[in-house]
Structure formats: C-alpha cells, structure tokens
Coordinates of C-alpha atoms and ligand atoms in Angstrom, one line a residue:
M1179 CA 0.0 0.0 0.0
I1180 CA 0.9 3.7 -0.2
L1181 CA 0.5 6.5 2.3
V1182 CA -0.8 9.8 1.0
T1183 CA -0.6 13.0 3.1
G1184 CA -3.2 15.8 2.4
G1185 CA -5.4 13.4 0.4
A1186 CA -8.6 15.3 1.3
G1187 CA -7.4 18.5 -0.5
F1188 CA -7.8 19.5 -4.1
I1189 CA -5.0 17.6 -5.8
G1190 CA -4.9 14.8 -3.2
T1191 CA -8.6 14.1 -3.9
S1192 CA -8.0 13.7 -7.6
F1193 CA -4.9 11.6 -7.0
I1194 CA -6.8 9.1 -4.8
L1195 CA -9.9 8.9 -7.0
D1196 CA -7.7 8.3 -10.1
W1197 CA -5.4 5.9 -8.3
L1198 CA -8.3 3.7 -7.0
A1199 CA -10.0 3.8 -10.4
K1200 CA -6.9 2.1 -11.9
S1201 CA -5.5 0.0 -9.1
D1202 CA -6.5 -2.1 -6.1
E1203 CA -3.5 -1.0 -4.1
T1204 CA -4.8 0.4 -0.8
I1205 CA -4.2 4.1 0.2
V1206 CA -3.8 5.3 3.7
N1207 CA -4.8 9.0 3.6
L1208 CA -3.4 11.1 6.5
D1209 CA -5.1 14.5 6.5
K1210 CA -5.6 17.0 9.2
L1211 CA -8.8 18.3 7.6
T1212 CA -7.9 22.0 7.7
Y1213 CA -10.3 24.4 6.1
A1214 CA -8.9 23.1 2.7
G1215 CA -9.5 19.4 3.4
N1216 CA -12.9 18.0 2.8
L1217 CA -13.9 14.3 3.3
Q1218 CA -17.1 15.0 1.2
N1219 CA -14.7 14.9 -1.8
L1220 CA -14.1 11.2 -1.1
A1221 CA -17.6 10.2 -0.1
V1222 CA -17.8 7.6 -3.0
L1223 CA -15.0 5.8 -1.1
A1224 CA -16.8 5.7 2.3
E1225 CA -17.4 2.0 2.1
D1226 CA -14.3 1.1 0.1
P1227 CA -11.7 -0.9 2.1
R1228 CA -9.0 0.3 -0.3
H1229 CA -9.2 3.8 1.2
I1230 CA -8.2 4.1 4.9
F1231 CA -8.7 7.7 6.1
V1232 CA -6.9 8.9 9.2
Q1233 CA -7.4 12.4 10.5
G1234 CA -4.1 13.7 11.9
D1235 CA -1.2 16.0 11.5
I1236 CA 2.0 15.2 9.5
G1237 CA 3.9 16.5 12.5
D1238 CA 2.5 13.9 14.9
A1239 CA 5.5 11.6 15.3
A1240 CA 3.6 9.0 17.4
L1241 CA 0.8 8.8 15.0
L1242 CA 3.2 8.5 12.0
A1243 CA 5.2 5.7 13.7
Q1244 CA 2.0 3.8 14.5
L1245 CA 0.7 4.2 10.9
L1246 CA 4.0 3.2 9.3
T1247 CA 4.4 0.2 11.5
K1248 CA 0.9 -1.0 11.0
H1249 CA 0.5 -0.5 7.3
Q1250 CA 4.1 -0.9 6.0
P1251 CA 3.6 1.4 3.0
R1252 CA 6.0 1.0 0.0
A1253 CA 5.7 4.7 -0.8
I1254 CA 4.7 8.1 0.7
I1255 CA 3.1 10.8 -1.5
H1256 CA 3.4 14.0 0.3
F1257 CA 0.7 16.6 -0.7
A1258 CA -0.1 18.0 2.7
A1259 CA 0.6 21.7 2.9
E1260 CA -0.8 25.1 3.5
S1261 CA -1.2 26.1 -0.2
H1262 CA -2.7 29.6 -0.7
V1263 CA -0.2 32.4 -1.4
D1264 CA -2.6 35.2 -0.2
K1265 CA -3.1 33.4 3.1
S1266 CA 0.6 33.1 3.6
I1267 CA 0.9 36.9 3.2
H1268 CA -1.8 37.5 5.8
G1269 CA -0.5 34.9 8.2
P1270 CA 2.7 33.0 7.5
G1271 CA 2.8 31.0 10.8
D1272 CA 0.7 28.0 9.7
F1273 CA 2.9 27.8 6.5
I1274 CA 6.1 27.6 8.5
Q1275 CA 4.5 25.0 10.9
T1276 CA 3.0 22.6 8.3
N1277 CA 5.2 23.1 5.3
I1278 CA 8.6 23.2 7.0
V1279 CA 8.3 21.8 10.6
G1280 CA 5.6 19.3 9.6
S1281 CA 7.5 18.1 6.5
F1282 CA 10.7 17.8 8.7
Q1283 CA 8.8 15.7 11.2
L1284 CA 7.3 13.5 8.5
L1285 CA 10.7 13.0 7.0
E1286 CA 12.1 12.0 10.4
S1287 CA 9.3 9.4 11.0
V1288 CA 9.7 8.1 7.5
R1289 CA 13.5 7.8 7.8
A1290 CA 13.2 5.8 11.0
Y1291 CA 10.7 3.4 9.3
W1292 CA 12.7 3.1 6.1
E1293 CA 16.0 2.4 7.9
Q1294 CA 14.7 -0.7 9.5
L1295 CA 13.2 -2.1 6.3
E1296 CA 14.9 -5.2 4.8
K1297 CA 16.1 -5.3 1.3
P1298 CA 14.5 -5.2 -1.3
E1299 CA 11.7 -3.2 0.4
R1300 CA 14.3 -0.6 1.5
N1301 CA 15.6 -0.2 -2.0
N1302 CA 12.2 -0.1 -3.6
F1303 CA 10.8 2.4 -1.1
R1304 CA 10.0 6.0 -2.4
F1305 CA 9.2 9.3 -0.7
L1306 CA 7.6 11.6 -3.4
H1307 CA 7.4 15.2 -2.4
V1308 CA 4.9 17.3 -4.3
S1309 CA 6.4 20.8 -4.7
T1310 CA 5.7 23.8 -6.9
D1311 CA 7.2 25.9 -9.6
E1312 CA 6.9 28.9 -7.3
V1313 CA 10.1 28.0 -5.5
F1314 CA 12.0 29.3 -8.6
G1315 CA 10.6 32.8 -8.2
S1316 CA 9.4 35.1 -11.0
L1317 CA 10.4 35.2 -14.7
A1318 CA 10.7 38.3 -16.9
K1319 CA 8.5 38.3 -20.0
D1320 CA 11.1 36.8 -22.4
E1321 CA 13.1 34.7 -20.0
P1322 CA 13.2 31.0 -20.8
A1323 CA 10.9 28.7 -18.7
F1324 CA 12.1 27.2 -15.4
T1325 CA 14.2 24.0 -15.9
E1326 CA 15.0 21.7 -13.0
Q1327 CA 18.4 23.5 -12.8
H1328 CA 16.9 27.0 -12.2
S1329 CA 18.1 28.6 -9.0
Y1330 CA 15.7 28.9 -6.0
E1331 CA 14.3 32.4 -5.5
P1332 CA 11.1 32.0 -3.6
N1333 CA 9.3 35.3 -3.1
S1334 CA 6.3 34.6 -0.8
P1335 CA 6.1 33.0 2.6
Y1336 CA 4.3 30.1 0.9
S1337 CA 7.0 29.6 -1.7
A1338 CA 9.8 30.1 0.8
S1339 CA 8.2 27.4 3.0
K1340 CA 7.9 25.0 0.1
A1341 CA 11.5 25.7 -0.9
S1342 CA 12.6 24.9 2.7
S1343 CA 10.8 21.6 2.5
D1344 CA 12.4 20.8 -0.9
H1345 CA 15.8 21.4 0.7
L1346 CA 15.1 19.1 3.6
V1347 CA 13.9 16.4 1.2
R1348 CA 17.0 16.8 -0.9
A1349 CA 19.2 16.6 2.3
Y1350 CA 17.5 13.4 3.5
H1351 CA 18.5 11.8 0.2
H1352 CA 22.1 13.2 0.2
T1353 CA 22.8 12.5 3.9
Y1354 CA 20.8 9.4 4.7
G1355 CA 20.1 7.9 1.3
L1356 CA 16.3 8.1 1.6
P1357 CA 15.0 7.4 -1.9
V1358 CA 13.2 10.7 -2.6
L1359 CA 11.6 12.1 -5.7
T1360 CA 10.5 15.8 -6.0
T1361 CA 8.0 17.3 -8.5
H1362 CA 7.7 21.0 -9.3
C1363 CA 4.3 21.6 -10.8
S1364 CA 2.7 24.7 -12.3
N1365 CA -0.9 26.0 -11.4
N1366 CA -3.5 23.3 -11.3
Y1367 CA -7.2 23.7 -12.0
G1368 CA -10.1 21.2 -12.0
P1369 CA -12.9 19.8 -9.8
Y1370 CA -12.7 20.2 -6.0
Q1371 CA -10.4 23.2 -6.0
F1372 CA -11.2 25.4 -3.0
P1373 CA -12.8 28.7 -4.1
E1374 CA -10.0 30.8 -2.7
K1375 CA -7.9 30.2 -5.8
L1376 CA -8.3 32.2 -9.0
I1377 CA -10.4 29.9 -11.2
P1378 CA -12.9 28.6 -8.7
L1379 CA -13.2 32.0 -7.1
M1380 CA -14.1 33.6 -10.4
I1381 CA -16.7 30.9 -11.1
V1382 CA -18.3 31.2 -7.7
N1383 CA -18.4 35.0 -7.8
A1384 CA -19.7 35.1 -11.3
L1385 CA -22.5 32.6 -10.4
A1386 CA -23.4 34.9 -7.5
G1387 CA -23.3 38.0 -9.6
K1388 CA -20.4 39.3 -7.5
S1389 CA -17.4 41.3 -8.8
L1390 CA -14.5 39.4 -10.2
P1391 CA -11.4 40.8 -8.5
I1392 CA -8.3 41.0 -10.7
Y1393 CA -5.1 41.9 -8.9
G1394 CA -3.0 44.7 -10.4
D1395 CA -3.1 44.9 -14.2
G1396 CA -4.2 41.2 -14.6
Q1397 CA -1.2 40.6 -16.9
Q1398 CA 0.6 38.2 -14.5
V1399 CA 1.3 34.9 -16.3
R1400 CA 0.7 31.4 -15.0
D1401 CA 1.1 28.0 -16.7
W1402 CA -2.2 26.1 -16.2
L1403 CA -2.4 22.3 -15.9
Y1404 CA -5.5 20.2 -15.5
V1405 CA -5.3 18.4 -12.2
D1406 CA -5.7 14.9 -13.6
D1407 CA -2.6 15.5 -15.8
H1408 CA -0.6 16.4 -12.6
C1409 CA -1.8 13.2 -10.9
R1410 CA -0.8 11.1 -13.9
A1411 CA 2.7 12.8 -13.8
I1412 CA 3.0 11.9 -10.1
C1413 CA 2.1 8.3 -10.8
R1414 CA 4.7 8.2 -13.6
V1415 CA 7.4 9.7 -11.4
L1416 CA 6.6 7.3 -8.6
E1417 CA 6.8 4.4 -11.0
A1418 CA 9.9 5.3 -13.0
G1419 CA 11.6 8.4 -11.6
T1420 CA 15.2 8.1 -10.4
P1421 CA 15.7 8.7 -6.6
G1422 CA 17.3 12.0 -5.8
E1423 CA 16.0 13.5 -9.1
T1424 CA 13.5 16.4 -9.5
Y1425 CA 10.9 16.7 -12.3
N1426 CA 9.1 19.7 -13.6
V1427 CA 5.5 19.3 -14.5
G1428 CA 3.6 21.9 -16.6
G1429 CA 0.9 22.4 -19.0
W1430 CA 2.7 24.2 -21.8
N1431 CA -0.1 26.7 -21.4
E1432 CA 1.1 30.1 -20.3
Q1433 CA -1.7 32.7 -20.0
P1434 CA -2.2 36.1 -18.4
N1435 CA -4.8 36.1 -15.6
I1436 CA -7.1 38.4 -17.5
D1437 CA -7.4 36.0 -20.4
I1438 CA -8.2 33.1 -18.0
V1439 CA -11.0 35.2 -16.5
H1440 CA -12.3 36.2 -19.9
T1441 CA -12.5 32.6 -20.9
I1442 CA -14.4 31.7 -17.7
C1443 CA -16.9 34.5 -18.4
D1444 CA -17.5 33.5 -22.0
L1445 CA -17.9 29.8 -21.1
L1446 CA -20.3 30.7 -18.3
G1447 CA -22.2 32.8 -20.8
E1448 CA -22.6 29.7 -23.0
L1449 CA -23.1 27.0 -20.3
H1450 CA -25.1 29.1 -17.7
P1451 CA -26.5 32.2 -19.4
A1452 CA -27.9 34.6 -17.0
A1453 CA -30.6 37.0 -18.2
S1454 CA -29.4 40.5 -18.5
L1455 CA -25.9 39.6 -17.1
D1456 CA -22.7 39.9 -19.1
Y1457 CA -20.2 38.1 -16.9
R1458 CA -17.3 40.2 -18.2
A1459 CA -19.0 43.3 -16.8
L1460 CA -18.3 41.9 -13.3
I1461 CA -14.5 42.2 -13.8
T1462 CA -13.1 44.7 -11.3
Y1463 CA -9.4 45.6 -11.0
V1464 CA -8.3 45.7 -7.4
A1465 CA -5.1 46.4 -5.4
D1466 CA -2.3 44.0 -6.3
R1467 CA -1.0 41.1 -4.2
A1468 CA 2.1 42.1 -2.2
G1469 CA 5.3 40.8 -3.8
H1470 CA 3.2 39.4 -6.7
D1471 CA 5.3 37.1 -9.0
R1472 CA 4.9 38.3 -12.6
R1473 CA 5.4 35.1 -14.5
Y1474 CA 5.8 31.4 -14.1
A1475 CA 6.6 29.1 -17.0
V1476 CA 7.6 25.5 -16.7
D1477 CA 9.9 23.6 -19.0
A1478 CA 8.6 20.1 -18.8
H1479 CA 10.9 18.5 -21.3
K1480 CA 12.8 16.3 -18.8
I1481 CA 9.7 14.4 -17.7
E1482 CA 8.6 13.9 -21.3
R1483 CA 12.1 12.7 -22.4
E1484 CA 12.9 10.5 -19.5
L1485 CA 9.4 9.2 -18.4
G1486 CA 7.2 9.8 -21.4
W1487 CA 4.7 12.1 -19.7
R1488 CA 2.9 14.9 -21.5
P1489 CA -0.4 16.5 -20.5
V1490 CA -3.4 15.0 -22.4
E1491 CA -5.9 17.7 -21.5
T1492 CA -5.9 21.0 -23.5
F1493 CA -6.9 24.2 -21.7
A1494 CA -10.0 24.4 -23.9
T1495 CA -11.3 21.0 -22.8
G1496 CA -10.1 21.2 -19.2
I1497 CA -11.6 24.5 -18.4
R1498 CA -14.9 23.5 -20.0
K1499 CA -15.0 20.3 -17.8
T1500 CA -14.1 22.3 -14.8
I1501 CA -16.8 24.9 -15.2
Q1502 CA -19.3 22.2 -15.9
W1503 CA -18.2 20.4 -12.7
Y1504 CA -18.8 23.5 -10.6
L1505 CA -22.2 24.0 -12.2
D1506 CA -23.2 20.4 -11.4
N1507 CA -21.9 20.6 -7.9
Q1508 CA -23.4 23.7 -6.4
D1509 CA -24.1 21.8 -3.1
W1510 CA -20.4 21.2 -2.7
L1511 CA -19.7 24.8 -3.4
N1512 CA -22.3 26.0 -0.9
N1513 CA -20.9 23.6 1.8
V1514 CA -17.4 24.9 1.5
Q1515 CA -18.4 28.5 1.8
S1516 CA -18.6 28.4 5.6
G1517 CA -18.3 31.3 8.0
A1518 CA -14.5 30.9 7.9
Y1519 CA -14.6 31.2 4.1
R1520 CA -16.7 34.4 4.3
E1521 CA -14.3 35.8 6.9
W1522 CA -11.4 35.1 4.6
I1523 CA -13.1 36.8 1.6
E1524 CA -13.7 39.8 3.9
T1525 CA -10.1 39.9 5.1
N1526 CA -8.5 39.5 1.7
Y1527 CA -10.8 41.6 -0.5
H1528 CA -12.4 44.3 1.6
Q1529 CA -9.2 46.4 1.8
R1530 CA -8.3 45.8 -1.8
S1531 CA -11.5 47.3 -3.1
V1532 CA -11.2 50.3 -0.7
Ligands
NAD484 P1 -5.0 22.1 -0.7 O1 -4.8 23.3 0.2 O2 -6.2 22.0 -1.5 O3 -5.0 20.8 0.3 C1 -4.0 20.6 1.3 C2 -4.5 19.4 2.1 O4 -3.5 19.2 3.1 C3 -5.8 19.6 2.8 O5 -6.6 18.5 2.7 C4 -5.4 19.9 4.3 O6 -6.4 19.4 5.2 C5 -4.1 19.0 4.4 N1 -3.2 19.5 5.4 C6 -2.8 20.8 5.7 N2 -2.0 20.8 6.7 C7 -1.9 19.5 7.2 C8 -1.1 18.9 8.2 N3 -0.4 19.6 9.1 N4 -1.2 17.6 8.4 C9 -2.0 16.8 7.5 N5 -2.7 17.4 6.5 C10 -2.7 18.7 6.4 O7 -3.7 22.0 -1.6 P2 -3.6 21.5 -3.1 O8 -3.8 22.6 -4.0 O9 -4.3 20.2 -3.2 O10 -2.0 21.2 -3.1 C11 -1.4 20.0 -2.7 C12 0.1 20.0 -2.8 O11 0.5 20.4 -4.1 C13 0.7 21.1 -1.9 O12 1.9 20.6 -1.4 C14 1.0 22.3 -2.9 O13 2.1 23.0 -2.4 C15 1.3 21.5 -4.1 N6 1.0 22.2 -5.4 C16 -0.2 22.8 -5.6 C17 -0.5 23.4 -6.8 C18 -1.8 24.0 -7.1 O14 -1.9 24.7 -8.2 N7 -2.8 23.8 -6.3 C19 0.5 23.4 -7.8 C20 1.8 22.8 -7.6 C21 2.0 22.2 -6.3
DAU485 O1 2.3 27.8 -9.4 C1 1.9 26.8 -8.6 C2 1.1 27.4 -7.4 O2 -0.1 27.9 -8.0 C3 0.8 26.5 -6.3 O3 2.0 26.1 -5.7 C4 -0.1 27.2 -5.2 O4 -0.4 26.3 -4.2 C5 -1.4 27.6 -5.9 O5 -2.2 28.3 -5.0 C6 -1.0 28.5 -7.1 O6 -0.5 29.8 -6.7 P1 -1.0 31.2 -7.4 O7 -0.7 32.3 -6.4 O8 -0.4 31.3 -8.7 O9 -2.6 30.8 -7.5 P2 -3.9 31.7 -7.3 O10 -5.0 30.9 -7.8 O11 -4.0 32.2 -5.9 O12 -3.6 33.0 -8.2 C7 -3.4 32.8 -9.6 C8 -3.2 34.2 -10.2 O13 -4.4 35.0 -10.1 C9 -2.1 35.0 -9.4 O14 -1.4 35.8 -10.3 C10 -3.0 35.9 -8.5 C11 -4.2 36.2 -9.4 N1 -5.4 36.4 -8.6 C12 -5.8 35.5 -7.6 C13 -6.9 35.6 -6.9 C14 -7.3 34.6 -5.8 C15 -6.3 37.5 -8.9 O15 -6.0 38.3 -9.8 N2 -7.4 37.6 -8.1 C16 -7.8 36.8 -7.1 O16 -8.8 37.0 -6.5

C-alpha cells in the first residue's frame, strides 16, 4: 500500500480517485482536515476498504510511527501543505509550521521506518514530495521557462516554506540515502479546488453576480495544468523516476490572468446564461498582491524525455469540464463557503476594493 498526506485537499482528492480507479493497491490517507481538506470529496469511497482515512497531522510523530508500522507502505506521496499564497501573506505562521516543521517531522518518521526495512523493500521504497514551480521565483517576459536547474528564488512566505521543505527532502537523500523524488508543478485547476484560488473563485463569484477581483493589471502569467494530468505525472514519477532527481510538471499553457477570466466569463455565458448579465461586466481591477510574482513558466521536457509524460488535456477541454463540474456541484460549493470562508473573503478583498 501507499500512504498519501493531504489526500482530502484539491490535488490529493483527484490523485486518490484516479489511483483507485486504476489500481487495487490500498491508500492510507493522512489529512488534518484544515479548512482546505474535505472528506465529502471522497464520499464515494466511504465503504471502500482500499481507502483508509486517518485524521491527523503530518507533524504527529507518534501517529506516524503507528501508521507506518501497522500499514508498511511502499511509498509516501506528500501533498499536505498550506497552499494559498494570499493566506501566507496575511499569516505565514501556519505555513512555517506545516510546510517546514511538519515536513521535517514527517521525514524523520519516514526515515526511522525506512532504515529498519529489509532489502529489497528498503531499495524499492519511495518518498515523493509534491512541490511547486513557485520556488523558482518570478520570470521576466522573455526569459526561458524554469528548468530543474533553475536557482531557487522564492518570493512569498508560501513559496519560501515550500522551498525549505524541498531542501530538507534533498538533504535526506544526500545525507541518509532516503529514496526521494520531487516534482515541481505549475498552477493546477479542475474539480474540487477550494474557491480561494483564481479559477474557482471567479466561477463562484460570477454565479453569485459578485465582482471578479483582478489583482493589479491582470497581466501576470501562469502555466495552467488540468489536475488529472498532474496526478498522472506523479504516478509516472513514482513508478519510474530516479531517486534524488527532481521533475518539472507543466501544461505548456502560459496565459495572463485576465485571459483566463475572460475565458471563464465567456464559457459561463454559454453554459449558464444569466438573463441581462454579461459576466465580463463583473470584472473589477483591485489592489495587487504584495510581492506578486509576474510570470511562471515550466519547461517540462525532462519528464517527457525520460518518463514519457505529457499533458493530455488541453486548456479548452479542461476549463470547460471544470466549469461544468462547478455548475453540477453547487451543493459542494455551498458547503465549503462556511463562516470561515466568508471571513477570509472579507479579510482579503475588503481592503483591496477600498
Ligand atoms: P489544498 O490546500 O487544496 O490541500 C491541502 C491538504 O493538506 C488539505 O486536505 C489539508 O487538510 C491538508 N493539510 C494541511 N495541513 C496539514 C497537516 N499539518 N497535516 C496533515 N494534513 C494537512 O492543496 P492542493 O492545492 O491540493 O496542493 C497539494 C500540494 O500540491 C501542496 O503541497 C501544494 O504546495 C502542491 N502544489 C499545488 C499546486 C496548485 O496549483 N494547487 C501546484 C503545484 C504544487
Ligand atoms: O504555481 C503553482 C502554485 O499555483 C501553487 O504552488 C499554489 O499552491 C497555488 O495556489 C497557485 O498559486 P498562485 O498564487 O499562482 O494561484 P492563485 O489561484 O492564488 O492565483 C493565480 C493568479 O491569479 C495569481 O497571479 C494571482 C491572481 N489572482 C488570484 C486571486 C485569488 C487574482 O488576480 N485575483 C484573485 O482574487
């Protein structure tokens, strides 16, 4: 079996659903269920013995020791993190605690478990760390995309905390020989993404007839990848990646934010026309994000060349599926917009519009 951390979040959910659709190998899912974790995402697996859910913190060494001894996983896929850049600007503490201290404690627990394994289990074991392209910093307009060799220049508390965890993972390989793999992925989108992030926030606000807040001039560029493609990349790296290596994962799909929002508005106009409402008219330019990275772009040649992975979804097909999913799952959307969510929207957006 494998142990997944953060499997009740956006990407972890897709990973688990995709994995169990293709394989009967059991998953132990360790998730703290922060505001971003939602067991409702995995409701179809409630009676499925191949999914063992454990609510807990990656930093809980006693729990980790117990889970590792009991289940003897052959691999760890480490998704758990605080993941929202704006939240890290308002309050970095949780990011330091989970992304750095929590990842360190997880690595310690895993190292103790791995060191007592017999060969060949010890050689075959893998620790796959799910990282981000943001650790490389920001690119100028005409600079080449990030390769795996790009220097680290994290600019937000979020990306700095992810960079720190990357360094720890690397050091555990270099010093102790732990067989680690690290992936650096670009911006994901798709079903189950919490509506604090750009794409689901724009869909939710548009459906409610609320303004669509564009930070700064809206010309910041991101490379968007459909979440299932990311999950396929992780499976491929787990299966065939070389321990100690890092792999970039991207969609070959750079777009300015404003273009993404225009596409969402136009698709909503087609899939969910609202009488007398032009969704584009809701677009509102607001104060920029502090330290906002201008451009991310991922060079994903290595994973294609060495492991044969390429995205299969185009942005046109992926964004249409995504919008349709949110239209079909308005109960899910209503459920995640709790009091805490409304407080966050107030905290992050009130001052910007002022
Ligand atoms: P998410 O915020 O949707 O989910 C994070 C999950 O981790 C939640 O289920 C949460 O409950 C859990 N969690 C948080 N702290 C925990 C702790 N201390 N112990 C156990 N569980 C905890 O995040 P996501 O968007 O699914 O991202 C998953 C991973 O992928 C993160 O490591 C993120 O840095 C990375 N990543 C995300 C993107 C993206 O575009 N979303 C792109 C590249 C990399
Ligand atoms: O690049 C990978 C990263 O992508 C992941 O590591 C992060 O976990 C993930 O959150 C994402 O980070 P971003 O900051 O790029 O994503 P976000 O959806 O928050 O914002 C995307 C862009 O849209 C960014 O330039 C900021 C802008 N934006 C965002 C929001 C929420 C707006 O203009 N308005 C908004 O209201």
